[in-house]
Structure formats: structure tokens, C-alpha cells
Amino acid sequence: MFFFFIMHNVKKRSFELTNTLIIVPGYNEAKSIGDVINNILEQKQNYDILVINDCSNDETSQIARRIAKCKVIDLPINLGVGGAVQTGFKYAYNNGYSYAVQFDGDGQHNASEIGKILTPVQNNEADVVIGSRFLTKETSYRSTFARRKGIYIFRILNLLFIKQIITDNTSGFRAYNKKAIKFLTYNYPQDYPEPESVVILGRNDFVIKEISVKMNERKNGRSSINGLKIPYYMFKVLLSVIMTSLRKRNNYVK
Amino acid sequence: MLNSVDTDRIQYFAIAGSILLMIFIVELIRRKKIKEQYSLLWLFFSVVFIILAFWRNGIEVISDFIGISYAPAAFLLILVMAIFLVLIQYSILISKLSEDIKVLVQEIALLKEKVENQKNKDK
């Protein structure tokens, strides 16, 4: 009986070793989601993978569910990428994960670089690590003119508001520690969250670090931001970044 | 010809109209079609309209005070202000509702996952 009790505890302990959750938000990513998950599994690390299907019209959820080691959460209503990722933070917080990595479902990010952006949070050097395309000049990543200009504007705003240059504000490849996860379960923008969340985190004294990563050009589909959404996106994000910096710190749930 | 218009008549219509508005709002609250907290602005402005309907020189006093030379414009200003305030209140309400819905959607999704997980474990 006692032996059984010890065995039970050992079993439990080994289960808890997986302390890192990879959050993969996906909206109509049926073409890429399978490859993305398999790439993460190929790393042979003890990561748990959680796909947040943001009410897709395609087979995103079914494809992810076919992969046994992958957990899937289906949102009953489309919330936007911020709302989806935040669901992942809530899951990570509820289940006691120490680290969370946000990893886009469109195949833009390389799973082999997850370890690289996790290292600084694991070593307590930062609360948040952002995988950046633009940290080193040699990068071959080509983005559109509008996007480059947008990123440049956010860079200046960041310098103004959080006194730190973040080279790649729109990057959705990020690692967080427990403290940041807990904070973000309450404070995360619902749509176009990336630039805004940098300011929210910076204003609340989270240590942000950037690590250079390589991103792949989009294989399937185009950016979700196109046409008339571009000016809307710019003004919405600009407004929320400025409003964030005008709010008092104690406006946020810690 | 202008003098032959009975200017008292418009006052009767104004009084009747503004009182009807008040009764309509109160009735909606009584039938629980509007919650009390969202009816306050409507009630406030229906009281303002009743006062203006009884007080004949009211509009002129107000327009003189804020420097409007054409008195009816002051009335339109008050009307537009009333509509603006109600609409802004709606924007606040919609924002709150959409935030509430977001939280509910997330909680439902998390709970669903938990239930499925439990079911698989029981099997």
C-alpha cells in the first residue's frame, strides 16, 4: 500500500516535469497547423502543446486533434488572435505551467528556435522574450513597405513610452514566465495584441528581452491584415498604445 | 397672415409630446423593457423637455445666455446633446458587454476542454 503511494507520487512528479506550454493560436490554418505541431514535436523537448482554434471555418481543430500529444481548445465564438492567445495564458495559469511560448499556427516561426527564446526566461534574465526578425541586420526577411513603416513607428513609440527599443513589435513568437502569464490572463488586448502588449508589459515593469530569430515567409494565404484593414489596424493600435501609456499603472490587475 | 397663427397651439403640442415621452419611458421601465440604470438619461431629458414646454421664455433665456441669436437653434443643440449622451452611454455599454462576452467565451472553452479531458481519463 505504501509502495503504491510512493509510485503514485513519482508518477505525478514526472508528469509535472513538463512545465512549458506552447500556445498555438489558429484561425483557418488547416493547411499549416499539422506541420507546425509536428515541427514542435520533432524538437523532442518535453513541451505541452495547446492549439487554440479561434472558431475556424476549416479543419484546423480536427487536424490538430488527430495528433495525440496535442491539446485543443475550441472557442465557440471568434475572438481574434489576442482573445485566443489569452485563453492559452489562462489555461497555462490554471494548470500551473512555469513558462508559456506563443507560437503562430501559420508556419512562420521555427520550432527549433523555441529553446533559444525560452533560455532567458528560464535563467531569470527576463520576464518576456520576443523573437525578433530585425535584431541583426543580416536578416533576409522581407516584409511589405507598409509593415516596415508601421514597425518603425511602433519602435519610436516604444522608445517614448517604455524607454526601450523593441525592434520587432509585431512578432507573435514570444516566451513568458509565470509572473507575466498571470498578469496577461487579466490584461491582454483582444485584437492585434502584439504592439500593445509590449507597452502594457513595459509600463508594468516586466523585463523584456529580444532574441534574434529567423522567420519563414508565409506559405499559405496572406497576412490577415490587408486592404482597408491596414489603416484601421494602424489607428487602432496607435490609439491603444497611446491610451495604454496614459493609464495609471494601478489600472491593471497584477 | 403670420399673426393669425395661434402660437399657444404649439405649446399644447409640446407639453403633450414631452409628457407622452415621459410616460412612454416610465411604462417601458415598468414592463422591464429597459433596466432602471439605462433609463436615467432618458428620464432626465424628458424632464428637461417638459420644463421647456411649460416655460415659454426658457429657450430664449438659454440662447441669450450662451450667445445664440436664433433661439430655436438652442433647442436643437439641447436635443443633439441628449442624443449624443445616450449614444455614448451605449458605446460604453457595448464595450463592457463585449469584454464580458470575451471572458465567458474563454471560460466556456476552458471548461469544455476540462470536461473532455475528464471524460477521456474515465474511459
Short mmCIF file of C-alpha atoms in Angstrom, two decimals:
data_model
loop_
_atom_site.label_atom_id
_atom_site.label_comp_id
_atom_site.label_asym_id
_atom_site.label_seq_id
_atom_site.Cartn_x
_atom_site.Cartn_y
_atom_site.Cartn_z
CA MET A 1 0.00 0.00 0.00
CA PHE A 2 2.76 2.39 0.99
CA PHE A 3 4.75 1.38 -2.05
CA PHE A 4 1.82 2.14 -4.23
CA PHE A 5 1.55 5.55 -2.65
CA ILE A 6 5.19 6.32 -3.47
CA MET A 7 4.76 5.07 -7.03
CA HIS A 8 1.76 7.31 -7.40
CA ASN A 9 3.73 10.32 -6.26
CA VAL A 10 6.66 9.55 -8.53
CA LYS A 11 4.33 9.27 -11.43
CA LYS A 12 2.79 12.59 -10.61
CA ARG A 13 6.18 14.24 -10.26
CA SER A 14 7.35 13.08 -13.66
CA PHE A 15 4.15 14.43 -15.17
CA GLU A 16 4.83 17.84 -13.68
CA LEU A 17 8.21 17.98 -15.40
CA THR A 18 6.52 19.35 -18.49
CA ASN A 19 6.42 22.89 -17.23
CA THR A 20 6.35 24.62 -20.61
CA LEU A 21 3.22 25.20 -22.62
CA ILE A 22 3.40 26.08 -26.30
CA ILE A 23 0.33 28.14 -27.17
CA VAL A 24 -0.57 27.91 -30.87
CA PRO A 25 -3.41 30.23 -31.87
CA GLY A 26 -5.00 29.23 -35.15
CA TYR A 27 -7.73 30.70 -37.31
CA ASN A 28 -8.29 28.78 -40.57
CA GLU A 29 -4.81 27.25 -40.52
CA ALA A 30 -5.77 23.76 -41.69
CA LYS A 31 -3.02 23.81 -44.35
CA SER A 32 -0.21 24.55 -41.94
CA ILE A 33 -1.29 23.53 -38.43
CA GLY A 34 -0.29 19.87 -38.83
CA ASP A 35 3.25 20.74 -39.90
CA VAL A 36 3.56 23.32 -37.15
CA ILE A 37 2.63 20.83 -34.42
CA ASN A 38 4.84 18.09 -35.86
CA ASN A 39 7.75 20.54 -36.03
CA ILE A 40 7.36 21.30 -32.33
CA LEU A 41 7.13 17.57 -31.51
CA GLU A 42 10.30 16.93 -33.54
CA GLN A 43 12.24 19.02 -31.06
CA LYS A 44 11.88 16.08 -28.63
CA GLN A 45 11.51 18.51 -25.76
CA ASN A 46 9.02 18.00 -23.01
CA TYR A 47 6.71 20.74 -24.18
CA ASP A 48 2.95 20.54 -23.91
CA ILE A 49 1.22 21.88 -27.00
CA LEU A 50 -2.08 23.68 -26.81
CA VAL A 51 -3.84 24.71 -30.02
CA ILE A 52 -6.47 27.41 -29.61
CA ASN A 53 -8.84 27.12 -32.54
CA ASP A 54 -10.42 30.56 -32.87
CA CYS A 55 -13.71 29.32 -34.33
CA SER A 56 -12.19 28.37 -37.70
CA ASN A 57 -14.34 27.53 -40.72
CA ASP A 58 -11.95 24.81 -41.84
CA GLU A 59 -10.49 21.62 -40.37
CA THR A 60 -7.92 23.30 -38.10
CA SER A 61 -9.35 21.72 -34.97
CA GLN A 62 -9.84 18.22 -36.43
CA ILE A 63 -6.31 18.09 -37.84
CA ALA A 64 -4.82 19.17 -34.53
CA ARG A 65 -6.96 16.66 -32.62
CA ARG A 66 -5.63 13.80 -34.76
CA ILE A 67 -2.20 14.41 -33.25
CA ALA A 68 -2.37 12.59 -29.95
CA LYS A 69 0.07 14.66 -27.94
CA CYS A 70 -1.64 17.92 -28.76
CA LYS A 71 -4.37 19.52 -26.68
CA VAL A 72 -7.00 21.55 -28.48
CA ILE A 73 -9.35 24.23 -27.20
CA ASP A 74 -12.16 25.32 -29.49
CA LEU A 75 -13.50 28.81 -28.94
CA PRO A 76 -17.26 28.85 -29.57
CA ILE A 77 -17.06 32.42 -30.95
CA ASN A 78 -14.26 34.04 -32.94
CA LEU A 79 -12.39 36.31 -30.53
CA GLY A 80 -9.39 37.44 -32.57
CA VAL A 81 -5.82 36.35 -32.03
CA GLY A 82 -5.47 38.25 -28.73
CA GLY A 83 -8.53 36.62 -27.20
CA ALA A 84 -7.30 33.22 -28.40
CA VAL A 85 -3.80 33.61 -27.00
CA GLN A 86 -5.21 34.92 -23.73
CA THR A 87 -7.26 31.72 -23.43
CA GLY A 88 -3.91 29.93 -23.65
CA PHE A 89 -2.49 32.09 -20.85
CA LYS A 90 -5.50 31.26 -18.70
CA TYR A 91 -5.00 27.56 -19.40
CA ALA A 92 -1.29 27.85 -18.55
CA TYR A 93 -2.05 29.71 -15.34
CA ASN A 94 -4.84 27.34 -14.25
CA ASN A 95 -2.62 24.32 -14.84
CA GLY A 96 0.44 25.71 -13.12
CA TYR A 97 2.85 25.95 -16.04
CA SER A 98 6.05 27.88 -15.33
CA TYR A 99 6.63 29.05 -18.89
CA ALA A 100 4.49 29.72 -21.92
CA VAL A 101 5.55 30.21 -25.51
CA GLN A 102 3.33 31.87 -28.06
CA PHE A 103 3.87 30.25 -31.45
CA ASP A 104 1.83 31.19 -34.51
CA GLY A 105 -0.10 28.47 -36.31
CA ASP A 106 0.75 29.69 -39.83
CA GLY A 107 4.23 28.18 -40.03
CA GLN A 108 6.05 31.50 -39.79
CA HIS A 109 8.14 30.51 -36.80
CA ASN A 110 10.78 27.79 -36.48
CA ALA A 111 10.20 25.30 -33.70
CA SER A 112 13.97 24.77 -33.46
CA GLU A 113 14.25 28.28 -32.03
CA ILE A 114 11.80 27.72 -29.14
CA GLY A 115 14.66 26.66 -26.87
CA LYS A 116 16.56 29.80 -27.78
CA ILE A 117 13.82 32.20 -26.74
CA LEU A 118 12.97 30.15 -23.64
CA THR A 119 16.50 30.26 -22.22
CA PRO A 120 16.43 33.87 -20.92
CA VAL A 121 13.12 33.36 -19.08
CA GLN A 122 14.33 30.05 -17.66
CA ASN A 123 17.52 31.76 -16.42
CA ASN A 124 15.51 34.58 -14.88
CA GLU A 125 17.11 37.15 -17.17
CA ALA A 126 13.76 38.36 -18.46
CA ASP A 127 10.02 38.03 -17.84
CA VAL A 128 9.22 38.24 -21.52
CA VAL A 129 11.30 37.30 -24.54
CA ILE A 130 10.35 38.42 -28.03
CA GLY A 131 11.70 36.60 -31.07
CA SER A 132 12.84 39.38 -33.39
CA ARG A 133 13.40 39.34 -37.14
CA PHE A 134 15.17 42.67 -37.13
CA LEU A 135 17.70 42.42 -34.30
CA THR A 136 20.52 41.59 -36.66
CA LYS A 137 20.93 43.37 -39.97
CA GLU A 138 21.72 40.25 -41.98
CA THR A 139 18.11 39.14 -41.84
CA SER A 140 16.71 38.10 -45.19
CA TYR A 141 13.10 38.52 -44.10
CA ARG A 142 11.27 40.80 -46.47
CA SER A 143 8.04 42.39 -45.41
CA THR A 144 5.81 44.88 -47.16
CA PHE A 145 6.56 48.60 -47.24
CA ALA A 146 3.54 49.47 -45.07
CA ARG A 147 4.50 46.89 -42.50
CA ARG A 148 8.10 48.11 -42.32
CA LYS A 149 6.93 51.70 -41.81
CA GLY A 150 4.43 50.56 -39.18
CA ILE A 151 7.07 48.65 -37.27
CA TYR A 152 9.32 51.72 -37.42
CA ILE A 153 6.57 53.93 -35.91
CA PHE A 154 5.96 51.46 -33.09
CA ARG A 155 9.69 51.36 -32.41
CA ILE A 156 9.71 55.11 -31.80
CA LEU A 157 6.56 54.92 -29.66
CA ASN A 158 8.11 52.18 -27.55
CA LEU A 159 11.20 54.24 -27.02
CA LEU A 160 8.98 57.09 -25.85
CA PHE A 161 6.66 55.09 -23.62
CA ILE A 162 8.76 52.31 -22.15
CA LYS A 163 12.25 53.70 -22.79
CA GLN A 164 13.39 50.59 -24.55
CA ILE A 165 13.82 49.86 -28.23
CA ILE A 166 11.87 46.80 -29.30
CA THR A 167 12.89 46.06 -32.87
CA ASP A 168 10.07 43.64 -33.73
CA ASN A 169 6.80 44.68 -32.10
CA THR A 170 4.57 42.66 -34.36
CA SER A 171 6.35 39.38 -33.69
CA GLY A 172 4.00 36.72 -32.36
CA PHE A 173 6.87 34.47 -31.26
CA ARG A 174 7.27 35.10 -27.55
CA ALA A 175 8.16 33.38 -24.30
CA TYR A 176 6.74 34.32 -20.90
CA ASN A 177 7.45 33.35 -17.30
CA LYS A 178 4.83 32.64 -14.64
CA LYS A 179 4.66 36.23 -13.42
CA ALA A 180 3.95 37.51 -16.95
CA ILE A 181 1.44 34.72 -17.65
CA LYS A 182 -0.54 35.61 -14.54
CA PHE A 183 -0.56 39.31 -15.45
CA LEU A 184 -1.63 38.66 -19.04
CA THR A 185 -4.57 36.45 -18.05
CA TYR A 186 -6.20 39.73 -16.98
CA ASN A 187 -4.54 42.28 -19.25
CA TYR A 188 -4.28 41.30 -22.89
CA PRO A 189 -5.73 43.15 -25.87
CA GLN A 190 -8.31 41.24 -27.89
CA ASP A 191 -7.34 42.06 -31.48
CA TYR A 192 -3.93 42.96 -32.94
CA PRO A 193 -2.40 42.45 -29.49
CA GLU A 194 1.33 42.36 -30.21
CA PRO A 195 2.47 46.02 -30.23
CA GLU A 196 0.04 46.98 -27.49
CA SER A 197 1.03 44.18 -25.15
CA VAL A 198 4.69 45.27 -25.39
CA VAL A 199 3.71 48.68 -23.99
CA ILE A 200 1.41 47.19 -21.33
CA LEU A 201 4.17 44.87 -20.14
CA GLY A 202 6.85 47.55 -20.27
CA ARG A 203 4.74 50.05 -18.34
CA ASN A 204 4.20 47.45 -15.65
CA ASP A 205 7.92 46.88 -15.16
CA PHE A 206 8.23 43.50 -16.78
CA VAL A 207 11.72 42.89 -18.10
CA ILE A 208 11.53 42.45 -21.87
CA LYS A 209 14.33 40.96 -23.92
CA GLU A 210 14.66 40.36 -27.63
CA ILE A 211 16.34 37.39 -29.23
CA SER A 212 17.14 37.23 -32.90
CA VAL A 213 15.16 34.59 -34.80
CA LYS A 214 14.59 33.69 -38.43
CA MET A 215 11.04 33.69 -39.70
CA ASN A 216 9.75 31.95 -42.78
CA GLU A 217 7.83 33.71 -45.47
CA ARG A 218 4.18 32.89 -45.44
CA LYS A 219 3.45 29.73 -47.41
CA ASN A 220 -0.32 29.59 -47.23
CA GLY A 221 -2.57 32.58 -47.51
CA ARG A 222 -1.74 36.22 -47.00
CA SER A 223 -1.41 38.36 -43.93
CA SER A 224 -4.68 38.76 -42.09
CA ILE A 225 -4.09 42.50 -42.30
CA ASN A 226 -4.78 43.68 -45.85
CA GLY A 227 -6.71 46.28 -47.82
CA LEU A 228 -8.84 48.59 -45.72
CA LYS A 229 -7.74 46.79 -42.58
CA ILE A 230 -4.30 48.43 -42.83
CA PRO A 231 -5.38 52.00 -41.89
CA TYR A 232 -7.84 50.58 -39.35
CA TYR A 233 -5.07 48.46 -37.85
CA MET A 234 -2.65 51.40 -37.69
CA PHE A 235 -5.10 53.75 -35.99
CA LYS A 236 -6.50 51.14 -33.63
CA VAL A 237 -3.07 50.02 -32.47
CA LEU A 238 -1.71 53.57 -32.33
CA LEU A 239 -4.68 54.67 -30.23
CA SER A 240 -4.43 51.75 -27.85
CA VAL A 241 -0.68 52.16 -27.44
CA ILE A 242 -1.11 55.85 -26.60
CA MET A 243 -4.05 55.12 -24.26
CA THR A 244 -2.06 52.39 -22.53
CA SER A 245 0.70 54.87 -21.82
CA LEU A 246 -1.80 57.38 -20.42
CA ARG A 247 -3.30 54.89 -17.99
CA LYS A 248 -2.02 54.64 -14.48
CA ARG A 249 -0.11 51.50 -13.66
CA ASN A 250 -2.52 50.52 -10.91
CA ASN A 251 -5.23 50.33 -13.56
CA TYR A 252 -4.02 46.83 -14.26
CA VAL A 253 -4.66 43.70 -12.28
CA LYS A 254 -1.31 42.42 -11.07
CA MET B 1 -51.04 86.36 -42.03
CA LEU B 2 -48.34 85.29 -39.62
CA ASN B 3 -50.20 86.88 -36.70
CA SER B 4 -53.18 84.66 -37.31
CA VAL B 5 -51.18 81.56 -36.29
CA ASP B 6 -52.20 80.53 -32.80
CA THR B 7 -48.80 80.30 -31.08
CA ASP B 8 -50.41 78.78 -27.99
CA ARG B 9 -51.18 75.70 -30.02
CA ILE B 10 -47.53 74.64 -30.40
CA GLN B 11 -47.17 74.87 -26.63
CA TYR B 12 -50.02 72.44 -26.11
CA PHE B 13 -48.40 70.04 -28.57
CA ALA B 14 -45.01 70.44 -26.88
CA ILE B 15 -46.46 69.78 -23.43
CA ALA B 16 -48.43 66.77 -24.66
CA GLY B 17 -45.44 65.39 -26.59
CA SER B 18 -42.94 65.70 -23.77
CA ILE B 19 -45.34 64.23 -21.19
CA LEU B 20 -46.07 61.34 -23.57
CA LEU B 21 -42.33 60.69 -23.89
CA MET B 22 -42.04 60.60 -20.10
CA ILE B 23 -45.00 58.21 -19.79
CA PHE B 24 -43.57 56.00 -22.55
CA ILE B 25 -40.18 55.71 -20.78
CA VAL B 26 -41.77 55.04 -17.39
CA GLU B 27 -44.02 52.40 -18.94
CA LEU B 28 -41.02 50.69 -20.56
CA ILE B 29 -39.30 50.55 -17.18
CA ARG B 30 -42.45 49.21 -15.52
CA ARG B 31 -42.66 46.41 -18.11
CA LYS B 32 -38.95 45.68 -17.57
CA LYS B 33 -38.13 46.51 -21.19
CA ILE B 34 -35.50 48.99 -20.01
CA LYS B 35 -33.39 48.49 -16.93
CA GLU B 36 -33.51 51.38 -14.46
CA GLN B 37 -29.79 52.13 -14.83
CA TYR B 38 -30.12 52.65 -18.59
CA SER B 39 -33.24 54.80 -18.35
CA LEU B 40 -31.80 57.60 -16.24
CA LEU B 41 -30.60 59.69 -19.20
CA TRP B 42 -33.95 59.32 -20.98
CA LEU B 43 -35.88 60.32 -17.87
CA PHE B 44 -33.58 63.29 -17.28
CA PHE B 45 -34.08 64.64 -20.80
CA SER B 46 -37.84 64.05 -20.81
CA VAL B 47 -37.99 66.19 -17.65
CA VAL B 48 -35.91 68.86 -19.44
CA PHE B 49 -38.34 68.82 -22.38
CA ILE B 50 -41.37 69.12 -20.07
CA ILE B 51 -39.81 72.12 -18.33
CA LEU B 52 -39.04 73.77 -21.68
CA ALA B 53 -42.59 73.08 -22.90
CA PHE B 54 -44.19 74.86 -19.92
CA TRP B 55 -41.63 77.65 -19.63
CA ARG B 56 -42.30 79.70 -22.76
CA ASN B 57 -39.33 82.04 -22.49
CA GLY B 58 -36.98 79.29 -21.38
CA ILE B 59 -35.40 78.72 -24.79
CA GLU B 60 -34.79 82.47 -25.25
CA VAL B 61 -33.22 82.80 -21.79
CA ILE B 62 -30.92 79.86 -22.55
CA SER B 63 -29.96 81.05 -26.05
CA ASP B 64 -29.27 84.56 -24.73
CA PHE B 65 -27.11 83.09 -22.01
CA ILE B 66 -24.92 81.01 -24.34
CA GLY B 67 -24.97 83.64 -27.10
CA ILE B 68 -27.12 82.02 -29.77
CA SER B 69 -29.00 84.65 -31.80
CA TYR B 70 -31.56 82.25 -33.27
CA ALA B 71 -33.41 80.76 -30.30
CA PRO B 72 -34.67 77.51 -31.90
CA ALA B 73 -31.02 76.57 -32.58
CA ALA B 74 -30.53 76.38 -28.80
CA PHE B 75 -33.33 73.85 -28.63
CA LEU B 76 -31.73 71.75 -31.39
CA LEU B 77 -28.44 71.93 -29.50
CA ILE B 78 -30.07 70.50 -26.38
CA LEU B 79 -31.71 67.81 -28.48
CA VAL B 80 -28.43 66.80 -30.15
CA MET B 81 -26.68 66.77 -26.78
CA ALA B 82 -29.31 64.42 -25.42
CA ILE B 83 -28.84 62.03 -28.35
CA PHE B 84 -25.03 62.20 -28.07
CA LEU B 85 -25.08 61.39 -24.38
CA VAL B 86 -27.38 58.42 -24.86
CA LEU B 87 -25.23 57.09 -27.73
CA ILE B 88 -22.02 57.47 -25.75
CA GLN B 89 -23.67 55.56 -22.93
CA TYR B 90 -24.41 52.82 -25.47
CA SER B 91 -20.79 52.72 -26.60
CA ILE B 92 -19.70 52.24 -23.00
CA LEU B 93 -22.27 49.52 -22.53
CA ILE B 94 -21.33 47.71 -25.76
CA SER B 95 -17.65 47.77 -24.77
CA LYS B 96 -18.47 46.30 -21.39
CA LEU B 97 -20.69 43.64 -22.95
CA SER B 98 -18.05 42.62 -25.49
CA GLU B 99 -15.45 42.31 -22.73
CA ASP B 100 -17.88 40.21 -20.66
CA ILE B 101 -18.61 38.00 -23.67
CA LYS B 102 -14.90 37.50 -24.31
CA VAL B 103 -14.36 36.31 -20.74
CA LEU B 104 -17.38 34.00 -20.94
CA VAL B 105 -16.25 32.51 -24.28
CA GLN B 106 -12.81 31.83 -22.84
CA GLU B 107 -14.19 30.27 -19.67
CA ILE B 108 -16.60 28.05 -21.64
CA ALA B 109 -13.77 26.89 -23.93
CA LEU B 110 -11.53 26.12 -20.94
CA LEU B 111 -14.32 24.26 -19.14
CA LYS B 112 -15.15 22.24 -22.26
CA GLU B 113 -11.52 21.16 -22.53
CA LYS B 114 -11.55 20.17 -18.85
CA VAL B 115 -14.72 18.11 -19.23
CA GLU B 116 -13.39 16.31 -22.35
CA ASN B 117 -10.14 15.63 -20.55
CA GLN B 118 -12.01 14.17 -17.60
CA LYS B 119 -14.12 12.00 -19.90
CA ASN B 120 -11.01 10.60 -21.60
CA LYS B 121 -9.47 9.84 -18.23
CA ASP B 122 -12.59 8.00 -17.03
CA LYS B 123 -12.60 5.76 -20.10
#
